[in-house]
Amino acid sequence: MSEQTGVSTHQIVERIWLSIAERRLRPGVQLKEGQLASIFSVSRARIRQALTLLERDGLVTIIPNRGAFVYKPTVDEAKDVFFIRRTVEHRIVERLCSHISKADTKRLRDHVALEREANAKDQTTDIIKLSGGFHLLLAEITGSDFLFTTMRDLIARSSLITAVYRNTSRFNCGPDEHIEIVKAISKGDTRKASDLMGHHLEHVESELDLTEIRDLSHDLKAALS
């Protein structure tokens, strides 16, 4: 098979992740190496690299002698992930309120502006990426590798959980609540920023229906198109 050098491992990871986040790939579906290699016109080795990265982010489970499967989060795990997110994000807010610079405040405002643009144009893929990206940017600005890597994992898992359990077709982790958090952080108002972040995460979690797992598509080719 002739491999398309233009399709990188990162691009494969992004396509699979977005197919899950956009509710086109269901938890539990098998990600067959041969089929994925054919879809992306790449070698099975490159597919294995991508699946390993997805496993690291908690989005894929690799079972020896059986293959790779989209991870299927339990209701208890969904609750645990959001509980941990609240704890970690409160710490991030505390850190930022004590030292954020004007330049970093501008980075956050610019990011929210991109979110508004994506929402206005109803660009689902960008909305999903930018929504999680806002929280990851907060962690990055703290300068803590530990907080950043922890949030990267939590956001990946949250995205999967949201894709599986949310009871609406739209993502509402949006710019209006984000900009209020930025304003409070820029003023160094730790209490208000923490309260806003807590309310924001409660809002996101309240849109989840933690009673059942949606029956999404088994068709890899259709889901990744």
Tab-separated table of C-alpha atoms in Angstrom:
chain	number	residue	atom	x	y	z
A	1	MET	CA	0.000	0.000	0.000
A	2	SER	CA	1.246	3.443	-0.888
A	3	GLU	CA	1.305	5.609	2.237
A	4	GLN	CA	0.203	9.229	2.080
A	5	THR	CA	3.071	11.045	3.772
A	6	GLY	CA	0.790	14.050	4.205
A	7	VAL	CA	-1.401	12.219	6.742
A	8	SER	CA	0.515	12.445	9.999
A	9	THR	CA	0.021	10.453	13.184
A	10	HIS	CA	-1.252	13.640	14.826
A	11	GLN	CA	-3.852	14.151	12.082
A	12	ILE	CA	-5.095	10.578	12.506
A	13	VAL	CA	-5.407	11.124	16.262
A	14	GLU	CA	-7.324	14.369	15.664
A	15	ARG	CA	-9.741	12.752	13.200
A	16	ILE	CA	-10.543	9.864	15.531
A	17	TRP	CA	-10.846	12.159	18.562
A	18	LEU	CA	-13.190	14.545	16.750
A	19	SER	CA	-15.314	11.659	15.470
A	20	ILE	CA	-15.816	10.612	19.083
A	21	ALA	CA	-16.422	14.167	20.310
A	22	GLU	CA	-18.861	14.863	17.473
A	23	ARG	CA	-20.783	11.709	18.412
A	24	ARG	CA	-20.013	9.814	15.223
A	25	LEU	CA	-18.024	6.973	16.851
A	26	ARG	CA	-19.581	5.151	19.771
A	27	PRO	CA	-17.772	3.871	22.871
A	28	GLY	CA	-16.974	0.190	22.597
A	29	VAL	CA	-16.506	0.155	18.820
A	30	GLN	CA	-13.393	-1.670	17.642
A	31	LEU	CA	-10.766	0.412	15.833
A	32	LYS	CA	-9.400	-2.189	13.418
A	33	GLU	CA	-5.846	-1.464	12.300
A	34	GLY	CA	-6.340	-2.750	8.765
A	35	GLN	CA	-9.521	-0.774	8.191
A	36	LEU	CA	-8.013	2.419	9.609
A	37	ALA	CA	-4.882	1.962	7.488
A	38	SER	CA	-7.103	1.720	4.423
A	39	ILE	CA	-9.219	4.747	5.370
A	40	PHE	CA	-6.173	6.973	5.941
A	41	SER	CA	-3.964	5.329	3.256
A	42	VAL	CA	-1.132	4.839	5.732
A	43	SER	CA	0.785	1.890	7.126
A	44	ARG	CA	-0.510	-0.181	10.030
A	45	ALA	CA	2.579	0.951	11.955
A	46	ARG	CA	1.402	4.558	11.765
A	47	ILE	CA	-2.084	3.506	12.894
A	48	ARG	CA	-0.544	1.708	15.876
A	49	GLN	CA	1.321	4.908	16.802
A	50	ALA	CA	-1.932	6.874	16.684
A	51	LEU	CA	-3.801	4.301	18.763
A	52	THR	CA	-1.032	4.341	21.374
A	53	LEU	CA	-1.391	8.125	21.694
A	54	LEU	CA	-5.170	7.816	21.985
A	55	GLU	CA	-4.719	5.192	24.702
A	56	ARG	CA	-2.425	7.582	26.586
A	57	ASP	CA	-5.195	10.198	26.527
A	58	GLY	CA	-7.730	7.708	27.854
A	59	LEU	CA	-9.814	7.634	24.669
A	60	VAL	CA	-8.881	4.143	23.511
A	61	THR	CA	-8.426	0.818	25.284
A	62	ILE	CA	-5.925	-1.616	23.759
A	63	ILE	CA	-6.566	-5.242	24.737
A	64	PRO	CA	-3.790	-7.755	23.911
A	65	ASN	CA	-4.796	-10.273	21.231
A	66	ARG	CA	-8.128	-8.478	20.730
A	67	GLY	CA	-7.334	-5.005	19.440
A	68	ALA	CA	-8.165	-1.370	20.149
A	69	PHE	CA	-11.584	-0.111	21.219
A	70	VAL	CA	-13.044	3.334	21.856
A	71	TYR	CA	-13.088	3.632	25.645
A	72	LYS	CA	-16.475	3.189	27.304
A	73	PRO	CA	-16.659	5.354	30.460
A	74	THR	CA	-18.915	4.296	33.306
A	75	VAL	CA	-21.318	6.666	35.050
A	76	ASP	CA	-19.146	6.566	38.183
A	77	GLU	CA	-16.048	7.457	36.173
A	78	ALA	CA	-17.889	10.354	34.550
A	79	LYS	CA	-18.749	11.720	37.990
A	80	ASP	CA	-15.176	11.157	39.210
A	81	VAL	CA	-13.648	13.017	36.254
A	82	PHE	CA	-15.788	16.103	36.828
A	83	PHE	CA	-15.119	15.993	40.569
A	84	ILE	CA	-11.351	15.986	39.912
A	85	ARG	CA	-11.730	18.716	37.271
A	86	ARG	CA	-13.404	21.012	39.768
A	87	THR	CA	-10.560	20.513	42.237
A	88	VAL	CA	-7.793	21.019	39.671
A	89	GLU	CA	-9.406	24.000	37.950
A	90	HIS	CA	-9.991	25.776	41.244
A	91	ARG	CA	-6.257	25.435	41.916
A	92	ILE	CA	-5.438	26.761	38.447
A	93	VAL	CA	-7.657	29.793	39.035
A	94	GLU	CA	-5.983	30.463	42.384
A	95	ARG	CA	-2.549	30.345	40.779
A	96	LEU	CA	-3.534	32.677	37.946
A	97	CYS	CA	-5.219	35.241	40.180
A	98	SER	CA	-1.953	35.712	42.045
A	99	HIS	CA	0.317	36.446	39.082
A	100	ILE	CA	-1.302	36.631	35.627
A	101	SER	CA	0.298	39.115	33.235
A	102	LYS	CA	-1.383	41.504	30.801
A	103	ALA	CA	0.059	39.497	27.918
A	104	ASP	CA	-1.467	36.261	29.214
A	105	THR	CA	-4.781	37.985	29.855
A	106	LYS	CA	-4.754	39.066	26.216
A	107	ARG	CA	-4.066	35.470	25.138
A	108	LEU	CA	-7.159	34.359	27.025
A	109	ARG	CA	-9.312	37.161	25.591
A	110	ASP	CA	-8.094	36.382	22.075
A	111	HIS	CA	-8.952	32.726	22.602
A	112	VAL	CA	-12.478	33.611	23.739
A	113	ALA	CA	-12.845	35.783	20.631
A	114	LEU	CA	-12.057	32.723	18.505
A	115	GLU	CA	-14.691	30.785	20.434
A	116	ARG	CA	-17.280	33.494	19.706
A	117	GLU	CA	-16.427	33.375	16.018
A	118	ALA	CA	-16.748	29.583	15.905
A	119	ASN	CA	-20.093	29.753	17.706
A	120	ALA	CA	-21.379	32.458	15.381
A	121	LYS	CA	-20.486	30.330	12.359
A	122	ASP	CA	-21.762	27.123	14.026
A	123	GLN	CA	-18.438	25.391	13.343
A	124	THR	CA	-18.862	22.301	15.523
A	125	THR	CA	-15.304	21.000	15.221
A	126	ASP	CA	-13.786	24.359	16.153
A	127	ILE	CA	-16.277	24.847	18.987
A	128	ILE	CA	-15.272	21.504	20.520
A	129	LYS	CA	-11.537	22.113	20.199
A	130	LEU	CA	-11.636	25.720	21.393
A	131	SER	CA	-13.884	24.988	24.369
A	132	GLY	CA	-11.475	22.434	25.782
A	133	GLY	CA	-8.564	24.547	24.600
A	134	PHE	CA	-9.628	27.418	26.856
A	135	HIS	CA	-9.266	25.290	29.973
A	136	LEU	CA	-5.982	23.860	28.742
A	137	LEU	CA	-4.676	27.390	28.075
A	138	LEU	CA	-5.493	28.378	31.661
A	139	ALA	CA	-3.381	25.448	32.871
A	140	GLU	CA	-0.554	26.291	30.456
A	141	ILE	CA	-0.376	29.887	31.686
A	142	THR	CA	0.217	28.736	35.271
A	143	GLY	CA	3.626	27.484	34.110
A	144	SER	CA	3.071	24.184	35.920
A	145	ASP	CA	3.849	21.092	33.841
A	146	PHE	CA	1.956	18.987	36.371
A	147	LEU	CA	-1.241	21.041	36.126
A	148	PHE	CA	-0.962	21.194	32.343
A	149	THR	CA	-0.532	17.432	31.831
A	150	THR	CA	-3.250	16.700	34.392
A	151	MET	CA	-5.678	19.006	32.616
A	152	ARG	CA	-4.777	17.580	29.218
A	153	ASP	CA	-5.807	14.138	30.439
A	154	LEU	CA	-8.948	15.404	32.181
A	155	ILE	CA	-10.089	17.401	29.151
A	156	ALA	CA	-9.615	14.410	26.854
A	157	ARG	CA	-11.661	12.227	29.193
A	158	SER	CA	-14.266	14.950	29.699
A	159	SER	CA	-14.690	15.278	25.948
A	160	LEU	CA	-15.360	11.550	25.622
A	161	ILE	CA	-17.774	11.595	28.553
A	162	THR	CA	-19.576	14.637	27.147
A	163	ALA	CA	-19.866	12.978	23.743
A	164	VAL	CA	-21.375	9.875	25.309
A	165	TYR	CA	-23.683	11.323	27.928
A	166	ARG	CA	-24.732	14.831	26.990
A	167	ASN	CA	-28.465	15.248	26.430
A	168	THR	CA	-28.199	18.004	23.854
A	169	SER	CA	-26.680	18.165	20.393
A	170	ARG	CA	-24.821	21.392	21.194
A	171	PHE	CA	-21.754	22.156	23.249
A	172	ASN	CA	-22.395	24.884	25.825
A	173	CYS	CA	-18.951	25.189	27.408
A	174	GLY	CA	-18.987	28.566	25.765
A	175	PRO	CA	-17.431	32.002	25.511
A	176	ASP	CA	-19.880	33.943	27.676
A	177	GLU	CA	-18.966	32.060	30.832
A	178	HIS	CA	-15.310	31.890	29.810
A	179	ILE	CA	-14.954	35.655	29.441
A	180	GLU	CA	-16.440	36.265	32.894
A	181	ILE	CA	-13.808	33.921	34.346
A	182	VAL	CA	-11.086	35.831	32.487
A	183	LYS	CA	-12.347	39.163	33.836
A	184	ALA	CA	-12.271	37.902	37.414
A	185	ILE	CA	-8.794	36.423	37.007
A	186	SER	CA	-7.460	39.636	35.461
A	187	LYS	CA	-8.666	41.533	38.566
A	188	GLY	CA	-7.043	39.013	40.893
A	189	ASP	CA	-10.433	38.218	42.428
A	190	THR	CA	-9.806	34.636	43.528
A	191	ARG	CA	-13.162	34.097	45.209
A	192	LYS	CA	-15.209	35.331	42.262
A	193	ALA	CA	-13.073	33.484	39.706
A	194	SER	CA	-13.380	30.251	41.695
A	195	ASP	CA	-17.143	30.676	42.061
A	196	LEU	CA	-17.519	31.350	38.337
A	197	MET	CA	-15.416	28.320	37.436
A	198	GLY	CA	-17.431	26.118	39.792
A	199	HIS	CA	-20.700	27.341	38.298
A	200	HIS	CA	-19.324	26.846	34.794
A	201	LEU	CA	-18.331	23.220	35.402
A	202	GLU	CA	-21.649	22.513	37.134
A	203	HIS	CA	-23.377	23.908	34.041
A	204	VAL	CA	-21.424	21.578	31.754
A	205	GLU	CA	-22.053	18.559	33.998
A	206	SER	CA	-25.767	19.397	34.332
A	207	GLU	CA	-26.166	18.843	30.592
A	208	LEU	CA	-25.100	15.219	30.948
A	209	ASP	CA	-27.641	12.432	31.194
A	210	LEU	CA	-25.749	9.954	33.363
A	211	THR	CA	-28.240	7.140	32.908
A	212	GLU	CA	-27.328	5.484	29.640
A	213	ILE	CA	-24.742	5.248	26.896
A	214	ARG	CA	-25.853	6.471	23.513
A	215	ASP	CA	-25.811	3.995	20.638
A	216	LEU	CA	-23.488	5.742	18.209
A	217	SER	CA	-22.109	4.498	14.905
A	218	HIS	CA	-20.085	1.324	14.382
A	219	ASP	CA	-19.161	2.376	10.837
A	220	LEU	CA	-15.535	3.562	10.933
A	221	LYS	CA	-15.457	4.830	7.368
A	222	ALA	CA	-18.630	6.893	7.764
A	223	ALA	CA	-17.609	8.192	11.182
A	224	LEU	CA	-14.170	9.305	9.996
A	225	SER	CA	-15.282	10.839	6.717
